[in-house]
mmCIF file of C-alpha atoms in Angstrom:
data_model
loop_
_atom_site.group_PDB
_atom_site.id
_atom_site.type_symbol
_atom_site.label_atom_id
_atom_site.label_comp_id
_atom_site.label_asym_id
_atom_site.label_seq_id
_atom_site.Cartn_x
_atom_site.Cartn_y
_atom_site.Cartn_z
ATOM 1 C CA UNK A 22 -17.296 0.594 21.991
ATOM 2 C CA UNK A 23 -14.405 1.012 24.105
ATOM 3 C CA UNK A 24 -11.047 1.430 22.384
ATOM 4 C CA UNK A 25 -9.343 -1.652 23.047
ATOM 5 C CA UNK A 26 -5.404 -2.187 23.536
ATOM 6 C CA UNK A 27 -2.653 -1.760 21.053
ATOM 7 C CA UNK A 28 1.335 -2.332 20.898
ATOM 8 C CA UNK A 29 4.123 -2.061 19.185
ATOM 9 C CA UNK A 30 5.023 -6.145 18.385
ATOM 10 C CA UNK A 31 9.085 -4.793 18.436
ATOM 11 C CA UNK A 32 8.721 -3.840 21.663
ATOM 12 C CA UNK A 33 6.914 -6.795 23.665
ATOM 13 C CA UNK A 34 8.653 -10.116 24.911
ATOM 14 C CA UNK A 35 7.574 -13.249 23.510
ATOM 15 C CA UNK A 36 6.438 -14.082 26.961
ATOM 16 C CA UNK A 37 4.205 -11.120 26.552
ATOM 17 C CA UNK A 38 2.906 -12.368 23.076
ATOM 18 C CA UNK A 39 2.627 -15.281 24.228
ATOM 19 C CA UNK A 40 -0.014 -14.203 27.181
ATOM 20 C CA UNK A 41 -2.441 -12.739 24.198
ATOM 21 C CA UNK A 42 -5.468 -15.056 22.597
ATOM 22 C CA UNK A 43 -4.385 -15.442 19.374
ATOM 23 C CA UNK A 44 -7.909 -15.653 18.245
ATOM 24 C CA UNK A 45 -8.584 -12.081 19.081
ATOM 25 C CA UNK A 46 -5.274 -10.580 18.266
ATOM 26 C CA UNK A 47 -4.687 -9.239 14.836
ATOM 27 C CA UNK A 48 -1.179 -7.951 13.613
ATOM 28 C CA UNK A 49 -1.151 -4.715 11.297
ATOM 29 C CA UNK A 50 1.998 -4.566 9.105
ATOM 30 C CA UNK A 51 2.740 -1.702 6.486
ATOM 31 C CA UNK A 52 5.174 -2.730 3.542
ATOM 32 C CA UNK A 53 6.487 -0.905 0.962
ATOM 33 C CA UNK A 54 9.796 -0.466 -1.407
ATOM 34 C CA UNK A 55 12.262 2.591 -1.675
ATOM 35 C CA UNK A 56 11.662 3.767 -5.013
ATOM 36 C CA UNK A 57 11.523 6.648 -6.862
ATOM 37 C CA UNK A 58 8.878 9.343 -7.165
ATOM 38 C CA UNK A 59 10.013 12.048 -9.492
ATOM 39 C CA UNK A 60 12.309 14.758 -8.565
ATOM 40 C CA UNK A 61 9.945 15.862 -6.428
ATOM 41 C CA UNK A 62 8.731 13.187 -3.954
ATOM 42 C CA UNK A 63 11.295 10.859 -1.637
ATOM 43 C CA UNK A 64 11.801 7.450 -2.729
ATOM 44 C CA UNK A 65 9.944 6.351 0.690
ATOM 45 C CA UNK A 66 6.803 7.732 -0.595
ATOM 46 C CA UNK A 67 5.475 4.309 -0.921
ATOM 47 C CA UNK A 68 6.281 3.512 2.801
ATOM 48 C CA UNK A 69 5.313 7.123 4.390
ATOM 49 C CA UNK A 70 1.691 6.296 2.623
ATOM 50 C CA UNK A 71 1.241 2.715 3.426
ATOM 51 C CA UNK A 72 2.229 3.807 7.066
ATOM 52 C CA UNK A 73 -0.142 6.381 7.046
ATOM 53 C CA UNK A 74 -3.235 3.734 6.182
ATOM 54 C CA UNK A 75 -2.295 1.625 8.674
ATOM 55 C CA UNK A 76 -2.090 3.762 11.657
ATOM 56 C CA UNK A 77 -5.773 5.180 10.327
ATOM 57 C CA UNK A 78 -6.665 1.627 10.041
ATOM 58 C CA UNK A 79 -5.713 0.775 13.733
ATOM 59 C CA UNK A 80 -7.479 4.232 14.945
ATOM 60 C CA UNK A 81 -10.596 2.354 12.921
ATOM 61 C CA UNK A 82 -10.165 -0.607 14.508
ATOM 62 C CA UNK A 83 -9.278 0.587 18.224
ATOM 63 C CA UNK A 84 -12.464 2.365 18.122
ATOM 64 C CA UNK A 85 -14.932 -0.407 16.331
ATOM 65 C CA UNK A 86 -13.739 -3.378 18.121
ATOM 66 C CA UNK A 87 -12.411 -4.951 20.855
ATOM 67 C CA UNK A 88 -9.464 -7.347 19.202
ATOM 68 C CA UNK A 89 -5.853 -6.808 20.599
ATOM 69 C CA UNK A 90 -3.953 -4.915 18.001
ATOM 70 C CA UNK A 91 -0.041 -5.591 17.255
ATOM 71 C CA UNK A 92 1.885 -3.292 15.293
ATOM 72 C CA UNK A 93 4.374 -4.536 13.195
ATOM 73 C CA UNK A 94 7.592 -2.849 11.730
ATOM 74 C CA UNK A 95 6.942 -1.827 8.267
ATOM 75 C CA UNK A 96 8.487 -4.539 5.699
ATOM 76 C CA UNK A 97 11.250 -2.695 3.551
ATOM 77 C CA UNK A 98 11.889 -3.424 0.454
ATOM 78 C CA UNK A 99 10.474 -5.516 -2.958
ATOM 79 C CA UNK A 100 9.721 -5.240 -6.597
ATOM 80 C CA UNK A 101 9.969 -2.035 -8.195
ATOM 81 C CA UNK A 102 11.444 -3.362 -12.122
ATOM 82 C CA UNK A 103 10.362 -0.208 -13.437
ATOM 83 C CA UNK A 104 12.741 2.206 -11.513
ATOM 84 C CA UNK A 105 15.849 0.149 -11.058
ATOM 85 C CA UNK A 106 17.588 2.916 -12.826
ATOM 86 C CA UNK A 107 17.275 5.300 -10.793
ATOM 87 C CA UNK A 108 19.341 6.305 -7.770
ATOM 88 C CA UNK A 109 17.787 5.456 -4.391
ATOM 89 C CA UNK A 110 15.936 2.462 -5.884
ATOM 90 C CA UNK A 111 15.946 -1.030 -4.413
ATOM 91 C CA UNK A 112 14.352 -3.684 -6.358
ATOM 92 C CA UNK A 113 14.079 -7.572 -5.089
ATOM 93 C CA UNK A 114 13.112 -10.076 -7.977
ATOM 94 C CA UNK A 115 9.581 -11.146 -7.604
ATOM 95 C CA UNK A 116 9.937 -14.574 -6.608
ATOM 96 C CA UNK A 117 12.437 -13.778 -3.539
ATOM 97 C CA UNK A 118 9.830 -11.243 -2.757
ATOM 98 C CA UNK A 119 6.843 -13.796 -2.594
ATOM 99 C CA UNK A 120 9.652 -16.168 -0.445
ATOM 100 C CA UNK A 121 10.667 -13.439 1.943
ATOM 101 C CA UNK A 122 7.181 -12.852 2.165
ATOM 102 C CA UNK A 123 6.119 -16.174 3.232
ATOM 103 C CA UNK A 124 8.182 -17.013 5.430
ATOM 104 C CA UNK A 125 7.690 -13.603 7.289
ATOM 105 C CA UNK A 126 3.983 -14.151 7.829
ATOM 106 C CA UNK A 127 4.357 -17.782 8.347
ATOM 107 C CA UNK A 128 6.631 -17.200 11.269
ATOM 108 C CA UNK A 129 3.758 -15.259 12.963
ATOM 109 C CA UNK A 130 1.066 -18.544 11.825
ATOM 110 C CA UNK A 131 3.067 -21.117 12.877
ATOM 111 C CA UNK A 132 3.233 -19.379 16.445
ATOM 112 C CA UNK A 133 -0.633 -19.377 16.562
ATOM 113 C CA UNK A 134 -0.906 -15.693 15.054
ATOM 114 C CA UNK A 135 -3.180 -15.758 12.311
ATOM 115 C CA UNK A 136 -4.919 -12.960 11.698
ATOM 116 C CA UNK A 137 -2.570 -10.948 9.817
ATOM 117 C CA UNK A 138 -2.854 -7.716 7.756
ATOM 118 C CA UNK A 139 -0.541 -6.548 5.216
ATOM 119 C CA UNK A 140 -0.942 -2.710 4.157
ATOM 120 C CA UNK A 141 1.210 -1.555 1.260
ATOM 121 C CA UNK A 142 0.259 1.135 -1.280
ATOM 122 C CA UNK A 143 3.186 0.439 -4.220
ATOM 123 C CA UNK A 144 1.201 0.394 -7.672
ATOM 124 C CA UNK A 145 3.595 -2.332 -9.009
ATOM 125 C CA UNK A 146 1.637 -5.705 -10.065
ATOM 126 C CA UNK A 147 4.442 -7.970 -9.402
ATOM 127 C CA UNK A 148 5.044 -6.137 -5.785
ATOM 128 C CA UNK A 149 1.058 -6.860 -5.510
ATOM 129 C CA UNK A 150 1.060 -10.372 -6.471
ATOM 130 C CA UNK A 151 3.751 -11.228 -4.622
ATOM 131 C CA UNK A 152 2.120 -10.496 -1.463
ATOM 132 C CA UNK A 153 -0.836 -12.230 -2.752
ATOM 133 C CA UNK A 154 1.013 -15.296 -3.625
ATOM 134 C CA UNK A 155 2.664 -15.186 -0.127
ATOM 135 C CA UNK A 156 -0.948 -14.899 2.003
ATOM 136 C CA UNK A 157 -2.654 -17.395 -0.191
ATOM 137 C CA UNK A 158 0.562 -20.036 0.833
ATOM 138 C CA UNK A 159 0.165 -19.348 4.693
ATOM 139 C CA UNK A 160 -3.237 -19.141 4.383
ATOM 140 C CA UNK A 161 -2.966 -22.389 2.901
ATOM 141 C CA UNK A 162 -1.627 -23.369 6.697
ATOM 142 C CA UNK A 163 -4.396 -22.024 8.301
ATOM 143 C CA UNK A 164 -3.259 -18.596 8.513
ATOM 144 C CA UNK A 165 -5.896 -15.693 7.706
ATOM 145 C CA UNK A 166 -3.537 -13.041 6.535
ATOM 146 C CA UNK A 167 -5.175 -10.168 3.685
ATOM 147 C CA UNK A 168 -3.060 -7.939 1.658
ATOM 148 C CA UNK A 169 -5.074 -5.569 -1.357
ATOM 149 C CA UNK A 170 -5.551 -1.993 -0.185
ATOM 150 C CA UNK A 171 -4.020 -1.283 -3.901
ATOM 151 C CA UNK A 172 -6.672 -2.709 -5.508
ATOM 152 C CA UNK A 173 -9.171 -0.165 -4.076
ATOM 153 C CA UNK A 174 -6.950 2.452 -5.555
ATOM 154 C CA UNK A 175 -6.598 0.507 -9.159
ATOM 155 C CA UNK A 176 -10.555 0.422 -9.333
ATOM 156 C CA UNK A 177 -10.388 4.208 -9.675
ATOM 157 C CA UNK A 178 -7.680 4.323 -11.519
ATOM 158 C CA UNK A 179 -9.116 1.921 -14.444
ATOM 159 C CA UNK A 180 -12.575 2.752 -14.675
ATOM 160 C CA UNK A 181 -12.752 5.790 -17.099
ATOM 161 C CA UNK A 182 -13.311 9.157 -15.810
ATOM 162 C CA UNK A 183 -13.429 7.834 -11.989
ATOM 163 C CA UNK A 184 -9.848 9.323 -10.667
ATOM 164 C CA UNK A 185 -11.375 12.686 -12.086
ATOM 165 C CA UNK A 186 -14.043 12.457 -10.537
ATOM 166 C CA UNK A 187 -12.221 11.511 -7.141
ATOM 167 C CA UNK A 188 -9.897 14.181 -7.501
ATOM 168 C CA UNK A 189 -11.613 16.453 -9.176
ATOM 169 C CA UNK A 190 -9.172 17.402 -11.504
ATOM 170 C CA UNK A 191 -8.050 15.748 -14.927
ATOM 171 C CA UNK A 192 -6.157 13.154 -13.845
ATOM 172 C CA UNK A 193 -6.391 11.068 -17.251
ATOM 173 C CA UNK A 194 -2.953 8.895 -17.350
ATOM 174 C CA UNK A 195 -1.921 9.494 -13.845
ATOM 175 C CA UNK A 196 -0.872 6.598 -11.867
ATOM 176 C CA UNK A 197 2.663 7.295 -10.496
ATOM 177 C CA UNK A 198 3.658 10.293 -8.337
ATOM 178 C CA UNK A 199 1.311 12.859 -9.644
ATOM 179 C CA UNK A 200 -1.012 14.598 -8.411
ATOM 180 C CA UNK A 201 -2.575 11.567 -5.830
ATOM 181 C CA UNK A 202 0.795 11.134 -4.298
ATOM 182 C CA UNK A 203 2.083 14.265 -3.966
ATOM 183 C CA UNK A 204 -1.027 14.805 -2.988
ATOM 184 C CA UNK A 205 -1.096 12.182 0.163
ATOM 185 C CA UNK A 206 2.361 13.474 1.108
ATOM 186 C CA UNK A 207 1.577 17.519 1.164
ATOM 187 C CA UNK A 208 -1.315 15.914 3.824
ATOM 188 C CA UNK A 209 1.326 13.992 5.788
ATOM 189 C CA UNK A 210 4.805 14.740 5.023
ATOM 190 C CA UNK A 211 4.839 18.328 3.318
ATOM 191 C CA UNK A 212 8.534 18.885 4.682
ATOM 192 C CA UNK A 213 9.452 16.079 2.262
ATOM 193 C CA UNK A 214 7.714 17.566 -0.857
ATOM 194 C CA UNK A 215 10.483 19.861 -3.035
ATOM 195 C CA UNK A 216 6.957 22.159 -3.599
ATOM 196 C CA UNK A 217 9.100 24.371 -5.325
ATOM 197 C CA UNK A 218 9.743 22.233 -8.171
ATOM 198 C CA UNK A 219 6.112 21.476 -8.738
ATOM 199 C CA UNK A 220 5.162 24.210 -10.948
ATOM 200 C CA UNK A 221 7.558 23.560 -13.596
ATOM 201 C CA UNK A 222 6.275 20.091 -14.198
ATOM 202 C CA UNK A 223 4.700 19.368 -17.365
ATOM 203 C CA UNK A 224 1.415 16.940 -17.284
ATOM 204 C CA UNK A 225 2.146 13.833 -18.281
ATOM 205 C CA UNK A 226 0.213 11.353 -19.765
ATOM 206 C CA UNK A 227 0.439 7.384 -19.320
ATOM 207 C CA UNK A 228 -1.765 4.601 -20.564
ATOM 208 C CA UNK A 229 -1.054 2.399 -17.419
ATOM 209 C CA UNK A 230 -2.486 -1.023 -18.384
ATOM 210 C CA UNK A 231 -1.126 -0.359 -22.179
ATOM 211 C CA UNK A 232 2.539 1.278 -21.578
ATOM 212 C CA UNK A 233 3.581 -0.629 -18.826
ATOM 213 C CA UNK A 234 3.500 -4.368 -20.015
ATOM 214 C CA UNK A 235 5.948 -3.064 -22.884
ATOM 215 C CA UNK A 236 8.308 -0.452 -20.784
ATOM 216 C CA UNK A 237 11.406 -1.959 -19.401
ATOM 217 C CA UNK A 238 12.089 1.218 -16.679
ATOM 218 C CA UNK A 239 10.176 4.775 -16.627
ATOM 219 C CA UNK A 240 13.149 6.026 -18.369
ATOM 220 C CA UNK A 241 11.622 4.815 -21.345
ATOM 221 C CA UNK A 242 7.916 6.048 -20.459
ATOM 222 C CA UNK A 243 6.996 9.353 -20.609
ATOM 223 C CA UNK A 244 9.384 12.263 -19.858
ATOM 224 C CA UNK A 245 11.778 9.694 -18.342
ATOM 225 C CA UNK A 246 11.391 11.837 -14.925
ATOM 226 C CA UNK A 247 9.767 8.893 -13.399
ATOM 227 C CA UNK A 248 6.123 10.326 -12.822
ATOM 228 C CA UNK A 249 2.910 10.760 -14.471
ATOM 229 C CA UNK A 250 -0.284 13.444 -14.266
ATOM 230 C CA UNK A 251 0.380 16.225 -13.079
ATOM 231 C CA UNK A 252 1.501 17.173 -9.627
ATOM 232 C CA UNK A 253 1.071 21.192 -9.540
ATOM 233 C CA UNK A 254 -2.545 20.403 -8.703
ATOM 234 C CA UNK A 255 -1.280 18.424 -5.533
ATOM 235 C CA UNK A 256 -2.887 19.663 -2.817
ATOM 236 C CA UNK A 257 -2.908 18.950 1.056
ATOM 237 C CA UNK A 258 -6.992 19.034 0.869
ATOM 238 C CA UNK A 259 -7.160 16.445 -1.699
ATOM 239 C CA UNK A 260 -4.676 13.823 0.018
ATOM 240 C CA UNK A 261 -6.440 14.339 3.409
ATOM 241 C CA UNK A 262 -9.502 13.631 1.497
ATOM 242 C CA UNK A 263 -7.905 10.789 -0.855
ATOM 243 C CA UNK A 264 -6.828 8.645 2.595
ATOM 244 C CA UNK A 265 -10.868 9.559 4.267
ATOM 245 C CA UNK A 266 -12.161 7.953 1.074
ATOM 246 C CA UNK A 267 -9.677 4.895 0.784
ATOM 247 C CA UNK A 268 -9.298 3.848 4.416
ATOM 248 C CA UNK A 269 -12.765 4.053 4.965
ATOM 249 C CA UNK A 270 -13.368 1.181 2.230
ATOM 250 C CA UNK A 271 -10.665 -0.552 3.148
ATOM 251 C CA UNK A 272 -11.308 -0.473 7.185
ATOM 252 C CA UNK A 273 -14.678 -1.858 6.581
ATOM 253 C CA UNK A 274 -13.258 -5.047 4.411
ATOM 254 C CA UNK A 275 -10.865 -5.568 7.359
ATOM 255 C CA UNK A 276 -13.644 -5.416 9.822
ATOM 256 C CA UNK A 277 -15.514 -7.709 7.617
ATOM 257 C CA UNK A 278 -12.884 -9.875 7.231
ATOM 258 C CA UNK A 279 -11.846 -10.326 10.927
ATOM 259 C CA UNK A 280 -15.352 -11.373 11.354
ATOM 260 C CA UNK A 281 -15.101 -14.145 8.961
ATOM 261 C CA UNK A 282 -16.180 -13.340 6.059
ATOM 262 C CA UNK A 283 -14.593 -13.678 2.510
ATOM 263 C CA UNK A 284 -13.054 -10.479 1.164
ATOM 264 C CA UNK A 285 -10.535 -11.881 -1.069
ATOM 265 C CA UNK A 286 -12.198 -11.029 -4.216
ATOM 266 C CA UNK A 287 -12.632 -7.421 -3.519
ATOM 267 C CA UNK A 288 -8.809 -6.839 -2.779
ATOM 268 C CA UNK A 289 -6.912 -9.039 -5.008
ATOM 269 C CA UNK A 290 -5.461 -7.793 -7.972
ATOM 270 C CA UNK A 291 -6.041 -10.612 -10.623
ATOM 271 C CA UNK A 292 -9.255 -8.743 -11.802
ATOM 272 C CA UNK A 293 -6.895 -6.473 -13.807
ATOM 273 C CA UNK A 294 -3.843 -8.266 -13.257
ATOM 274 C CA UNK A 295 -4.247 -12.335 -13.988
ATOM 275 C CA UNK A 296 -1.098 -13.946 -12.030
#
């Protein structure tokens, strides 16, 4: 199929927007909060990777289909409870989340843009549901906005054995900036990665669904470095292979969804999560 067009929204005038059919013009949006990653990831780690899926997702898309595609800057900033103590953190309460949410997607509804999606990869259930809450309300309006590419992620993550198996390695309690993020980052961003420090970091251990509804910040949750698993088996292979496997699955829910169909209950997070 021939690659169809693509811009960045920041740098079109509305006169220009205004021109496209809304019905075949989708807006791709990466989100994420600055939060820390250990002492050996930067505290845009979330960001870097959620920008990474979405410009793989638009390659997807460019190629499979002929919608006009509209990038969006990347929306900064949201829940992160768990590392408010930590320098370089910024944490937004949940609810002013889910409002500045809202009333960011419905000011791209309410001028005829519907098809919205929302790319974020921040393993934080009240970030998650937050979004949620936000595209269920402007979808309420008529808007078709999606927001879940986490929950592909958690499916691995809770079903015993299967982040193992993905990684193969033992990654039994990982879930925050071990060895899946450093990972993604040696693949994209190795510059950023203190790879130096990696060695000397113990495994650590972390019953995700268990520790976390108890912990009030990761100072209190494992080593108090503020990561679990074990990054010295980060490699650039396995992140390269980590965004193939996830973007893939997630590309073809997009694809599905921008046809019409209803994908909502394979991305939202309520299946381990209840809101």
């Amino acid at each position: 199929m021939q690659a169809t067009r693509w811009r960045h929204l920041a740098e079109m005038s509305w006169t220009e927007l205004d021109r496209l059919d809304r019905e075949r013009t989708v807006i791709l949006m990466s989100a994420g909060p600055l939060e820390q990653h250990g002492p050996h990831l930067p505290v845009g780690t979330d960001v870097f990777a959620a920008e990474e899926v979405t410009r793989r997702l638009l390659e997807h898309l460019r190629e499979a289909t002929d919608w006009t595609l509209l990038l969006a800057p990347t929306v900064l900033y949201g829940s992160a409870v768990l590392s408010r103590p930590y320098p370089g953190t910024v944490s937004v309460r949940r609810r002013v989340q889910a409002e500045y949410c809202t009333d960011i997607l419905a000011s791209f509804v309410e001028n005829g843009f519907r098809w919205i999606i929302v790319t974020s990869q921040h393993m934080d259930p009240p970030y998650i549901l937050a979004w949620e809450e936000a595209c269920q309300r402007v979808n309420a309006r008529g808007g078709r906005a999606l927001h879940g590419y986490e929950r592909l992620v958690f499916d691995d993550l809770f079903e015993a054995g299967s982040l193992s198996a993905v990684l193969g390695c033992d990654a039994e309690g990982e879930s925050h900036a071990g060895v899946f993020e450093t990972s993604q980052l040696l693949a994209t961003r190795p510059e950023l990665v203190h790879q130096e420090q990696l060695a000397a970091l113990p495994r650590v251990r972390l019953d995700f669904l268990r520790d976390l509804r108890r912990a009030r910040s990761w100072k209190e949750l494992a080593n108090g470095l503020g990561y679990t698993g074990y990054p010295a088996e980060a490699t650039a292979e396995r992140g390269e292979s980590l965004y193939r496997r996830y973007v893939a699955r997630y590309a073809a829910l997009v694809e599905q969804h921008l046809a019409g169909a209803d994908v909502w209950s394979a991305l939202t997070l309520t299946r381990w999560f209840p809101s």
